[in-house]
């Protein structure tokens, strides 16, 4: 909207220069319409800024709450077994001792 406002201001200034050179009703009407459109855009832009400021002031941020896990923990009465798998000392593809 800022670019549109700037473009309309430029066109209004150009039309004002043309009007002062030679009077034309069409140019005068076009100028009036563009000035009205510019006023509306500026009013909308100021209302948007006010709405943004009000939203920034009134917005409250809720504290982060962790969600409960979807699965229940493993029951304590069930047996548990720890399995340790030894890492290979040689590469299974080429047999080299240099592992990356």
PDB file of N, CA and C in Angstrom:
ATOM      1  N   UNK A   1       0.824  -1.191   0.000  1.00  0.00           N
ATOM      2  CA  UNK A   1       0.000   0.000   0.000  1.00  0.00           C
ATOM      3  C   UNK A   1       0.868   1.255   0.000  1.00  0.00           C
ATOM      4  N   UNK A   2       2.062   1.195   0.597  1.00  0.00           N
ATOM      5  CA  UNK A   2       2.943   2.363   0.593  1.00  0.00           C
ATOM      6  C   UNK A   2       3.396   2.707  -0.814  1.00  0.00           C
ATOM      7  N   UNK A   3       3.689   1.691  -1.616  1.00  0.00           N
ATOM      8  CA  UNK A   3       4.104   1.936  -2.999  1.00  0.00           C
ATOM      9  C   UNK A   3       2.956   2.531  -3.801  1.00  0.00           C
ATOM     10  N   UNK A   4       1.744   2.064  -3.560  1.00  0.00           N
ATOM     11  CA  UNK A   4       0.579   2.590  -4.266  1.00  0.00           C
ATOM     12  C   UNK A   4       0.340   4.046  -3.880  1.00  0.00           C
ATOM     13  N   UNK A   5       0.502   4.370  -2.615  1.00  0.00           N
ATOM     14  CA  UNK A   5       0.338   5.750  -2.152  1.00  0.00           C
ATOM     15  C   UNK A   5       1.383   6.648  -2.807  1.00  0.00           C
ATOM     16  N   UNK A   6       2.621   6.190  -2.857  1.00  0.00           N
ATOM     17  CA  UNK A   6       3.690   6.984  -3.473  1.00  0.00           C
ATOM     18  C   UNK A   6       3.416   7.196  -4.960  1.00  0.00           C
ATOM     19  N   UNK A   7       2.949   6.163  -5.653  1.00  0.00           N
ATOM     20  CA  UNK A   7       2.653   6.287  -7.076  1.00  0.00           C
ATOM     21  C   UNK A   7       1.522   7.273  -7.313  1.00  0.00           C
ATOM     22  N   UNK A   8       0.475   7.211  -6.478  1.00  0.00           N
ATOM     23  CA  UNK A   8      -0.652   8.144  -6.627  1.00  0.00           C
ATOM     24  C   UNK A   8      -0.215   9.579  -6.363  1.00  0.00           C
ATOM     25  N   UNK A   9       0.630   9.795  -5.379  1.00  0.00           N
ATOM     26  CA  UNK A   9       1.119  11.149  -5.120  1.00  0.00           C
ATOM     27  C   UNK A   9       1.874  11.693  -6.321  1.00  0.00           C
ATOM     28  N   UNK A  10       2.701  10.859  -6.933  1.00  0.00           N
ATOM     29  CA  UNK A  10       3.463  11.275  -8.106  1.00  0.00           C
ATOM     30  C   UNK A  10       2.529  11.632  -9.261  1.00  0.00           C
ATOM     31  N   UNK A  11       1.531  10.800  -9.504  1.00  0.00           N
ATOM     32  CA  UNK A  11       0.592  11.072 -10.588  1.00  0.00           C
ATOM     33  C   UNK A  11      -0.219  12.335 -10.318  1.00  0.00           C
ATOM     34  N   UNK A  12      -0.577  12.570  -9.065  1.00  0.00           N
ATOM     35  CA  UNK A  12      -1.318  13.784  -8.719  1.00  0.00           C
ATOM     36  C   UNK A  12      -0.465  15.022  -8.996  1.00  0.00           C
ATOM     37  N   UNK A  13       0.808  14.959  -8.621  1.00  0.00           N
ATOM     38  CA  UNK A  13       1.693  16.095  -8.891  1.00  0.00           C
ATOM     39  C   UNK A  13       1.835  16.341 -10.389  1.00  0.00           C
ATOM     40  N   UNK A  14       1.940  15.284 -11.184  1.00  0.00           N
ATOM     41  CA  UNK A  14       2.032  15.446 -12.637  1.00  0.00           C
ATOM     42  C   UNK A  14       0.774  16.086 -13.204  1.00  0.00           C
ATOM     43  N   UNK A  15      -0.397  15.627 -12.725  1.00  0.00           N
ATOM     44  CA  UNK A  15      -1.657  16.186 -13.212  1.00  0.00           C
ATOM     45  C   UNK A  15      -1.818  17.644 -12.785  1.00  0.00           C
ATOM     46  N   UNK A  16      -1.362  18.009 -11.602  1.00  0.00           N
ATOM     47  CA  UNK A  16      -1.435  19.400 -11.172  1.00  0.00           C
ATOM     48  C   UNK A  16      -0.602  20.287 -12.092  1.00  0.00           C
ATOM     49  N   UNK A  17       0.558  19.790 -12.499  1.00  0.00           N
ATOM     50  CA  UNK A  17       1.403  20.560 -13.424  1.00  0.00           C
ATOM     51  C   UNK A  17       0.706  20.749 -14.758  1.00  0.00           C
ATOM     52  N   UNK A  18       0.034  19.682 -15.231  1.00  0.00           N
ATOM     53  CA  UNK A  18      -0.664  19.770 -16.514  1.00  0.00           C
ATOM     54  C   UNK A  18      -1.865  20.710 -16.427  1.00  0.00           C
ATOM     55  N   UNK A  19      -2.557  20.702 -15.303  1.00  0.00           N
ATOM     56  CA  UNK A  19      -3.738  21.549 -15.139  1.00  0.00           C
ATOM     57  C   UNK A  19      -3.356  23.019 -15.155  1.00  0.00           C
ATOM     58  N   UNK A  20      -2.286  23.368 -14.491  1.00  0.00           N
ATOM     59  CA  UNK A  20      -1.893  24.780 -14.436  1.00  0.00           C
ATOM     60  C   UNK A  20      -1.464  25.275 -15.808  1.00  0.00           C
ATOM     61  N   UNK A  21      -0.981  24.351 -16.643  1.00  0.00           N
ATOM     62  CA  UNK A  21      -0.587  24.753 -17.994  1.00  0.00           C
ATOM     63  C   UNK A  21      -1.808  24.999 -18.867  1.00  0.00           C
ATOM     64  N   UNK A  22      -2.700  24.063 -18.949  1.00  0.00           N
ATOM     65  CA  UNK A  22      -3.912  24.206 -19.747  1.00  0.00           C
ATOM     66  C   UNK A  22      -5.065  23.608 -18.967  1.00  0.00           C
ATOM     67  N   UNK A  23      -6.132  24.385 -18.786  1.00  0.00           N
ATOM     68  CA  UNK A  23      -7.281  23.907 -18.028  1.00  0.00           C
ATOM     69  C   UNK A  23      -8.040  22.857 -18.817  1.00  0.00           C
ATOM     70  N   UNK A  24      -8.354  21.768 -18.156  1.00  0.00           N
ATOM     71  CA  UNK A  24      -9.141  20.730 -18.788  1.00  0.00           C
ATOM     72  C   UNK A  24     -10.036  20.124 -17.722  1.00  0.00           C
ATOM     73  N   UNK A  25     -11.310  20.011 -18.007  1.00  0.00           N
ATOM     74  CA  UNK A  25     -12.233  19.440 -17.025  1.00  0.00           C
ATOM     75  C   UNK A  25     -11.921  17.984 -16.754  1.00  0.00           C
ATOM     76  N   UNK A  26     -11.527  17.273 -17.800  1.00  0.00           N
ATOM     77  CA  UNK A  26     -11.222  15.849 -17.619  1.00  0.00           C
ATOM     78  C   UNK A  26     -10.051  15.673 -16.658  1.00  0.00           C
ATOM     79  N   UNK A  27      -9.020  16.467 -16.829  1.00  0.00           N
ATOM     80  CA  UNK A  27      -7.865  16.369 -15.950  1.00  0.00           C
ATOM     81  C   UNK A  27      -8.229  16.771 -14.526  1.00  0.00           C
ATOM     82  N   UNK A  28      -9.075  17.773 -14.392  1.00  0.00           N
ATOM     83  CA  UNK A  28      -9.487  18.213 -13.050  1.00  0.00           C
ATOM     84  C   UNK A  28     -10.286  17.120 -12.360  1.00  0.00           C
ATOM     85  N   UNK A  29     -11.204  16.476 -13.098  1.00  0.00           N
ATOM     86  CA  UNK A  29     -11.991  15.397 -12.499  1.00  0.00           C
ATOM     87  C   UNK A  29     -11.112  14.217 -12.145  1.00  0.00           C
ATOM     88  N   UNK A  30     -10.185  13.892 -13.049  1.00  0.00           N
ATOM     89  CA  UNK A  30      -9.268  12.786 -12.791  1.00  0.00           C
ATOM     90  C   UNK A  30      -8.419  13.082 -11.556  1.00  0.00           C
ATOM     91  N   UNK A  31      -7.984  14.332 -11.440  1.00  0.00           N
ATOM     92  CA  UNK A  31      -7.184  14.724 -10.284  1.00  0.00           C
ATOM     93  C   UNK A  31      -7.989  14.595  -9.001  1.00  0.00           C
ATOM     94  N   UNK A  32      -9.227  15.024  -8.999  1.00  0.00           N
ATOM     95  CA  UNK A  32     -10.070  14.911  -7.813  1.00  0.00           C
ATOM     96  C   UNK A  32     -10.289  13.450  -7.423  1.00  0.00           C
ATOM     97  N   UNK A  33     -10.520  12.606  -8.424  1.00  0.00           N
ATOM     98  CA  UNK A  33     -10.717  11.181  -8.128  1.00  0.00           C
ATOM     99  C   UNK A  33      -9.461  10.569  -7.520  1.00  0.00           C
ATOM    100  N   UNK A  34      -8.316  10.927  -8.090  1.00  0.00           N
ATOM    101  CA  UNK A  34      -7.063  10.373  -7.576  1.00  0.00           C
ATOM    102  C   UNK A  34      -6.787  10.874  -6.158  1.00  0.00           C
ATOM    103  N   UNK A  35      -7.100  12.148  -5.876  1.00  0.00           N
ATOM    104  CA  UNK A  35      -6.909  12.669  -4.534  1.00  0.00           C
ATOM    105  C   UNK A  35      -7.810  11.953  -3.530  1.00  0.00           C
ATOM    106  N   UNK A  36      -9.048  11.667  -3.924  1.00  0.00           N
ATOM    107  CA  UNK A  36      -9.944  10.915  -3.044  1.00  0.00           C
ATOM    108  C   UNK A  36      -9.414   9.508  -2.791  1.00  0.00           C
ATOM    109  N   UNK A  37      -8.927   8.879  -3.853  1.00  0.00           N
ATOM    110  CA  UNK A  37      -8.379   7.524  -3.708  1.00  0.00           C
ATOM    111  C   UNK A  37      -7.163   7.551  -2.794  1.00  0.00           C
ATOM    112  N   UNK A  38      -6.330   8.587  -2.936  1.00  0.00           N
ATOM    113  CA  UNK A  38      -5.151   8.719  -2.082  1.00  0.00           C
ATOM    114  C   UNK A  38      -5.561   8.895  -0.624  1.00  0.00           C
ATOM    115  N   UNK A  39      -6.547   9.732  -0.358  1.00  0.00           N
ATOM    116  CA  UNK A  39      -7.019   9.930   1.014  1.00  0.00           C
ATOM    117  C   UNK A  39      -7.544   8.633   1.608  1.00  0.00           C
ATOM    118  N   UNK A  40      -8.283   7.867   0.812  1.00  0.00           N
ATOM    119  CA  UNK A  40      -8.802   6.587   1.301  1.00  0.00           C
ATOM    120  C   UNK A  40      -7.673   5.623   1.626  1.00  0.00           C
ATOM    121  N   UNK A  41      -6.669   5.559   0.747  1.00  0.00           N
ATOM    122  CA  UNK A  41      -5.549   4.648   0.986  1.00  0.00           C
ATOM    123  C   UNK A  41      -4.769   5.057   2.231  1.00  0.00           C
ATOM    124  N   UNK A  42      -4.546   6.359   2.402  1.00  0.00           N
ATOM    125  CA  UNK A  42      -3.823   6.815   3.586  1.00  0.00           C
ATOM    126  C   UNK A  42      -4.620   6.530   4.856  1.00  0.00           C
ATOM    127  N   UNK A  43      -5.951   6.713   4.788  1.00  0.00           N
ATOM    128  CA  UNK A  43      -6.783   6.414   5.953  1.00  0.00           C
ATOM    129  C   UNK A  43      -6.736   4.920   6.278  1.00  0.00           C
ATOM    130  N   UNK A  44      -6.805   4.080   5.245  1.00  0.00           N
ATOM    131  CA  UNK A  44      -6.725   2.630   5.466  1.00  0.00           C
ATOM    132  C   UNK A  44      -5.382   2.243   6.055  1.00  0.00           C
ATOM    133  N   UNK A  45      -4.309   2.875   5.539  1.00  0.00           N
ATOM    134  CA  UNK A  45      -2.971   2.554   6.044  1.00  0.00           C
ATOM    135  C   UNK A  45      -2.846   2.956   7.513  1.00  0.00           C
ATOM    136  N   UNK A  46      -3.394   4.123   7.880  1.00  0.00           N
ATOM    137  CA  UNK A  46      -3.297   4.545   9.277  1.00  0.00           C
ATOM    138  C   UNK A  46      -4.144   3.645  10.174  1.00  0.00           C
ATOM    139  N   UNK A  47      -5.313   3.210   9.678  1.00  0.00           N
ATOM    140  CA  UNK A  47      -6.144   2.292  10.464  1.00  0.00           C
ATOM    141  C   UNK A  47      -5.443   0.956  10.648  1.00  0.00           C
ATOM    142  N   UNK A  48      -4.755   0.489   9.596  1.00  0.00           N
ATOM    143  CA  UNK A  48      -4.015  -0.767   9.713  1.00  0.00           C
ATOM    144  C   UNK A  48      -2.897  -0.644  10.738  1.00  0.00           C
ATOM    145  N   UNK A  49      -2.199   0.521  10.730  1.00  0.00           N
ATOM    146  CA  UNK A  49      -1.125   0.715  11.699  1.00  0.00           C
ATOM    147  C   UNK A  49      -1.681   0.743  13.122  1.00  0.00           C
ATOM    148  N   UNK A  50      -2.814   1.432  13.315  1.00  0.00           N
ATOM    149  CA  UNK A  50      -3.420   1.483  14.641  1.00  0.00           C
ATOM    150  C   UNK A  50      -3.865   0.101  15.096  1.00  0.00           C
ATOM    151  N   UNK A  51      -4.446  -0.670  14.183  1.00  0.00           N
ATOM    152  CA  UNK A  51      -4.881  -2.020  14.526  1.00  0.00           C
ATOM    153  C   UNK A  51      -3.691  -2.895  14.900  1.00  0.00           C
ATOM    154  N   UNK A  52      -2.577  -2.728  14.178  1.00  0.00           N
ATOM    155  CA  UNK A  52      -1.380  -3.509  14.476  1.00  0.00           C
ATOM    156  C   UNK A  52      -0.819  -3.136  15.845  1.00  0.00           C
ATOM    157  N   UNK A  53      -0.831  -1.826  16.157  1.00  0.00           N
ATOM    158  CA  UNK A  53      -0.340  -1.393  17.465  1.00  0.00           C
ATOM    159  C   UNK A  53      -1.221  -1.921  18.584  1.00  0.00           C
ATOM    160  N   UNK A  54      -2.542  -1.864  18.384  1.00  0.00           N
ATOM    161  CA  UNK A  54      -3.461  -2.377  19.402  1.00  0.00           C
ATOM    162  C   UNK A  54      -3.279  -3.875  19.591  1.00  0.00           C
ATOM    163  N   UNK A  55      -3.076  -4.589  18.492  1.00  0.00           N
ATOM    164  CA  UNK A  55      -2.866  -6.037  18.587  1.00  0.00           C
ATOM    165  C   UNK A  55      -1.563  -6.341  19.316  1.00  0.00           C
ATOM    166  N   UNK A  56      -0.537  -5.522  19.057  1.00  0.00           N
ATOM    167  CA  UNK A  56       0.748  -5.745  19.722  1.00  0.00           C
ATOM    168  C   UNK A  56       0.637  -5.476  21.222  1.00  0.00           C
ATOM    169  N   UNK A  57      -0.154  -4.483  21.593  1.00  0.00           N
ATOM    170  CA  UNK A  57      -0.300  -4.166  23.013  1.00  0.00           C
ATOM    171  C   UNK A  57      -1.144  -5.199  23.737  1.00  0.00           C
ATOM    172  N   UNK A  58      -2.232  -5.625  23.104  1.00  0.00           N
ATOM    173  CA  UNK A  58      -3.184  -6.490  23.796  1.00  0.00           C
ATOM    174  C   UNK A  58      -2.867  -7.974  23.674  1.00  0.00           C
ATOM    175  N   UNK A  59      -1.927  -8.333  22.842  1.00  0.00           N
ATOM    176  CA  UNK A  59      -1.650  -9.758  22.684  1.00  0.00           C
ATOM    177  C   UNK A  59      -0.873 -10.271  23.888  1.00  0.00           C
ATOM    178  N   UNK A  60      -1.339 -11.349  24.436  1.00  0.00           N
ATOM    179  CA  UNK A  60      -0.653 -11.982  25.552  1.00  0.00           C
ATOM    180  C   UNK A  60      -0.151 -13.334  25.075  1.00  0.00           C
ATOM    181  N   UNK A  61       1.025 -13.642  25.509  1.00  0.00           N
ATOM    182  CA  UNK A  61       1.644 -14.897  25.101  1.00  0.00           C
ATOM    183  C   UNK A  61       1.437 -15.913  26.207  1.00  0.00           C
ATOM    184  N   UNK A  62       0.851 -17.034  25.843  1.00  0.00           N
ATOM    185  CA  UNK A  62       0.632 -18.085  26.832  1.00  0.00           C
ATOM    186  C   UNK A  62       1.941 -18.809  27.111  1.00  0.00           C
ATOM    187  N   UNK A  63       2.059 -19.286  28.324  1.00  0.00           N
ATOM    188  CA  UNK A  63       3.245 -20.047  28.702  1.00  0.00           C
ATOM    189  C   UNK A  63       3.232 -21.388  27.977  1.00  0.00           C
ATOM    190  N   UNK A  64       4.427 -21.871  27.682  1.00  0.00           N
ATOM    191  CA  UNK A  64       4.556 -23.147  26.994  1.00  0.00           C
ATOM    192  C   UNK A  64       4.233 -24.276  27.961  1.00  0.00           C
ATOM    193  N   UNK A  65       3.367 -25.168  27.536  1.00  0.00           N
ATOM    194  CA  UNK A  65       3.030 -26.326  28.344  1.00  0.00           C
ATOM    195  C   UNK A  65       3.385 -27.582  27.569  1.00  0.00           C
ATOM    196  N   UNK A  66       4.133 -28.441  28.219  1.00  0.00           N
ATOM    197  CA  UNK A  66       4.508 -29.684  27.557  1.00  0.00           C
ATOM    198  C   UNK A  66       3.301 -30.594  27.442  1.00  0.00           C
ATOM    199  N   UNK A  67       3.226 -31.266  26.313  1.00  0.00           N
ATOM    200  CA  UNK A  67       2.155 -32.230  26.129  1.00  0.00           C
ATOM    201  C   UNK A  67       2.527 -33.520  26.847  1.00  0.00           C
ATOM    202  N   UNK A  68       1.533 -34.191  27.331  1.00  0.00           N
ATOM    203  CA  UNK A  68       1.786 -35.475  27.966  1.00  0.00           C
ATOM    204  C   UNK A  68       2.187 -36.485  26.909  1.00  0.00           C
ATOM    205  N   UNK A  69       3.063 -37.428  27.271  1.00  0.00           N
ATOM    206  CA  UNK A  69       3.462 -38.424  26.271  1.00  0.00           C
ATOM    207  C   UNK A  69       2.263 -39.243  25.815  1.00  0.00           C
ATOM    208  N   UNK A  70       2.263 -39.604  24.551  1.00  0.00           N
ATOM    209  CA  UNK A  70       1.134 -40.355  24.014  1.00  0.00           C
ATOM    210  C   UNK A  70       1.150 -41.808  24.495  1.00  0.00           C
ATOM    211  N   UNK A  71       2.342 -42.332  24.785  1.00  0.00           N
ATOM    212  CA  UNK A  71       2.440 -43.705  25.290  1.00  0.00           C
ATOM    213  C   UNK A  71       2.690 -43.680  26.787  1.00  0.00           C
ATOM    214  N   UNK A  72       2.196 -44.683  27.430  1.00  0.00           N
ATOM    215  CA  UNK A  72       2.464 -44.803  28.869  1.00  0.00           C
ATOM    216  C   UNK A  72       3.838 -45.454  29.039  1.00  0.00           C
ATOM    217  N   UNK A  73       4.517 -45.172  30.147  1.00  0.00           N
ATOM    218  CA  UNK A  73       5.828 -45.791  30.355  1.00  0.00           C
ATOM    219  C   UNK A  73       5.711 -47.303  30.517  1.00  0.00           C
ATOM    220  N   UNK A  74       6.822 -47.979  30.233  1.00  0.00           N
ATOM    221  CA  UNK A  74       6.880 -49.435  30.332  1.00  0.00           C
ATOM    222  C   UNK A  74       6.628 -49.837  31.784  1.00  0.00           C
ATOM    223  N   UNK A  75       5.741 -50.801  32.042  1.00  0.00           N
ATOM    224  CA  UNK A  75       5.431 -51.189  33.435  1.00  0.00           C
ATOM    225  C   UNK A  75       6.655 -51.759  34.159  1.00  0.00           C
ATOM    226  N   UNK A  76       6.741 -51.488  35.445  1.00  0.00           N
ATOM    227  CA  UNK A  76       7.898 -51.915  36.240  1.00  0.00           C
ATOM    228  C   UNK A  76       7.930 -53.429  36.479  1.00  0.00           C
ATOM    229  N   UNK A  77       6.785 -54.080  36.493  1.00  0.00           N
ATOM    230  CA  UNK A  77       6.769 -55.504  36.840  1.00  0.00           C
ATOM    231  C   UNK A  77       7.212 -56.407  35.680  1.00  0.00           C
ATOM    232  N   UNK A  78       7.338 -55.881  34.472  1.00  0.00           N
ATOM    233  CA  UNK A  78       7.786 -56.701  33.344  1.00  0.00           C
ATOM    234  C   UNK A  78       9.308 -56.811  33.338  1.00  0.00           C
ATOM    235  N   UNK A  79       9.845 -57.977  32.944  1.00  0.00           N
ATOM    236  CA  UNK A  79      11.304 -58.155  32.945  1.00  0.00           C
ATOM    237  C   UNK A  79      11.961 -57.314  31.832  1.00  0.00           C
ATOM    238  N   UNK A  80      13.168 -56.877  32.150  1.00  0.00           N
ATOM    239  CA  UNK A  80      13.930 -56.079  31.181  1.00  0.00           C
ATOM    240  C   UNK A  80      15.265 -56.756  30.951  1.00  0.00           C
ATOM    241  N   UNK A  81      15.719 -56.661  29.705  1.00  0.00           N
ATOM    242  CA  UNK A  81      16.979 -57.314  29.366  1.00  0.00           C
ATOM    243  C   UNK A  81      17.819 -56.315  28.582  1.00  0.00           C
ATOM    244  N   UNK A  82      19.073 -56.136  28.981  1.00  0.00           N
ATOM    245  CA  UNK A  82      19.960 -55.209  28.291  1.00  0.00           C
ATOM    246  C   UNK A  82      20.850 -56.002  27.358  1.00  0.00           C
ATOM    247  N   UNK A  83      20.821 -55.622  26.067  1.00  0.00           N
ATOM    248  CA  UNK A  83      21.620 -56.311  25.062  1.00  0.00           C
ATOM    249  C   UNK A  83      22.657 -55.332  24.539  1.00  0.00           C
ATOM    250  N   UNK A  84      23.947 -55.708  24.597  1.00  0.00           N
ATOM    251  CA  UNK A  84      25.045 -54.875  24.108  1.00  0.00           C
ATOM    252  C   UNK A  84      25.633 -55.566  22.895  1.00  0.00           C
ATOM    253  N   UNK A  85      25.637 -54.849  21.770  1.00  0.00           N
ATOM    254  CA  UNK A  85      26.192 -55.389  20.532  1.00  0.00           C
ATOM    255  C   UNK A  85      27.547 -54.728  20.310  1.00  0.00           C
ATOM    256  N   UNK A  86      28.590 -55.552  20.151  1.00  0.00           N
ATOM    257  CA  UNK A  86      29.949 -55.035  19.978  1.00  0.00           C
ATOM    258  C   UNK A  86      30.087 -54.398  18.601  1.00  0.00           C
ATOM    259  N   UNK A  87      30.815 -53.305  18.552  1.00  0.00           N
ATOM    260  CA  UNK A  87      31.057 -52.616  17.281  1.00  0.00           C
ATOM    261  C   UNK A  87      32.049 -53.421  16.455  1.00  0.00           C
ATOM    262  N   UNK A  88      31.932 -53.406  15.137  1.00  0.00           N
ATOM    263  CA  UNK A  88      32.874 -54.179  14.304  1.00  0.00           C
ATOM    264  C   UNK A  88      34.258 -53.546  14.327  1.00  0.00           C
ATOM    265  N   UNK A  89      35.284 -54.407  14.283  1.00  0.00           N
ATOM    266  CA  UNK A  89      36.657 -53.905  14.276  1.00  0.00           C
ATOM    267  C   UNK A  89      37.170 -53.746  12.851  1.00  0.00           C
ATOM    268  N   UNK A  90      36.522 -54.401  11.884  1.00  0.00           N
ATOM    269  CA  UNK A  90      36.907 -54.294  10.469  1.00  0.00           C
ATOM    270  C   UNK A  90      35.680 -53.907   9.652  1.00  0.00           C
ATOM    271  N   UNK A  91      35.916 -53.295   8.504  1.00  0.00           N
ATOM    272  CA  UNK A  91      34.832 -52.911   7.603  1.00  0.00           C
ATOM    273  C   UNK A  91      34.203 -54.175   7.013  1.00  0.00           C
ATOM    274  N   UNK A  92      32.862 -54.318   7.073  1.00  0.00           N
ATOM    275  CA  UNK A  92      32.240 -55.534   6.545  1.00  0.00           C
ATOM    276  C   UNK A  92      32.328 -55.620   5.018  1.00  0.00           C
ATOM    277  N   UNK A  93      32.524 -54.487   4.328  1.00  0.00           N
ATOM    278  CA  UNK A  93      32.577 -54.516   2.851  1.00  0.00           C
ATOM    279  C   UNK A  93      33.956 -54.886   2.339  1.00  0.00           C
ATOM    280  N   UNK A  94      34.993 -54.152   2.803  1.00  0.00           N
ATOM    281  CA  UNK A  94      36.314 -54.356   2.231  1.00  0.00           C
ATOM    282  C   UNK A  94      37.293 -55.044   3.179  1.00  0.00           C
ATOM    283  N   UNK A  95      36.951 -55.130   4.443  1.00  0.00           N
ATOM    284  CA  UNK A  95      37.808 -55.805   5.424  1.00  0.00           C
ATOM    285  C   UNK A  95      38.894 -54.921   5.985  1.00  0.00           C
ATOM    286  N   UNK A  96      38.887 -53.650   5.685  1.00  0.00           N
ATOM    287  CA  UNK A  96      39.908 -52.721   6.172  1.00  0.00           C
ATOM    288  C   UNK A  96      39.692 -52.448   7.650  1.00  0.00           C
ATOM    289  N   UNK A  97      40.783 -52.193   8.364  1.00  0.00           N
ATOM    290  CA  UNK A  97      40.714 -51.876   9.788  1.00  0.00           C
ATOM    291  C   UNK A  97      40.419 -50.394  10.012  1.00  0.00           C
ATOM    292  N   UNK A  98      40.450 -49.610   8.945  1.00  0.00           N
ATOM    293  CA  UNK A  98      40.190 -48.176   9.051  1.00  0.00           C
ATOM    294  C   UNK A  98      38.698 -47.920   8.862  1.00  0.00           C
ATOM    295  N   UNK A  99      38.013 -47.606   9.955  1.00  0.00           N
ATOM    296  CA  UNK A  99      36.584 -47.344   9.900  1.00  0.00           C
ATOM    297  C   UNK A  99      36.340 -45.842   9.891  1.00  0.00           C
ATOM    298  N   UNK A 100      35.381 -45.420   9.093  1.00  0.00           N
ATOM    299  CA  UNK A 100      35.052 -43.988   9.041  1.00  0.00           C
ATOM    300  C   UNK A 100      33.627 -43.799   9.485  1.00  0.00           C
TER     301      UNK A 100
END
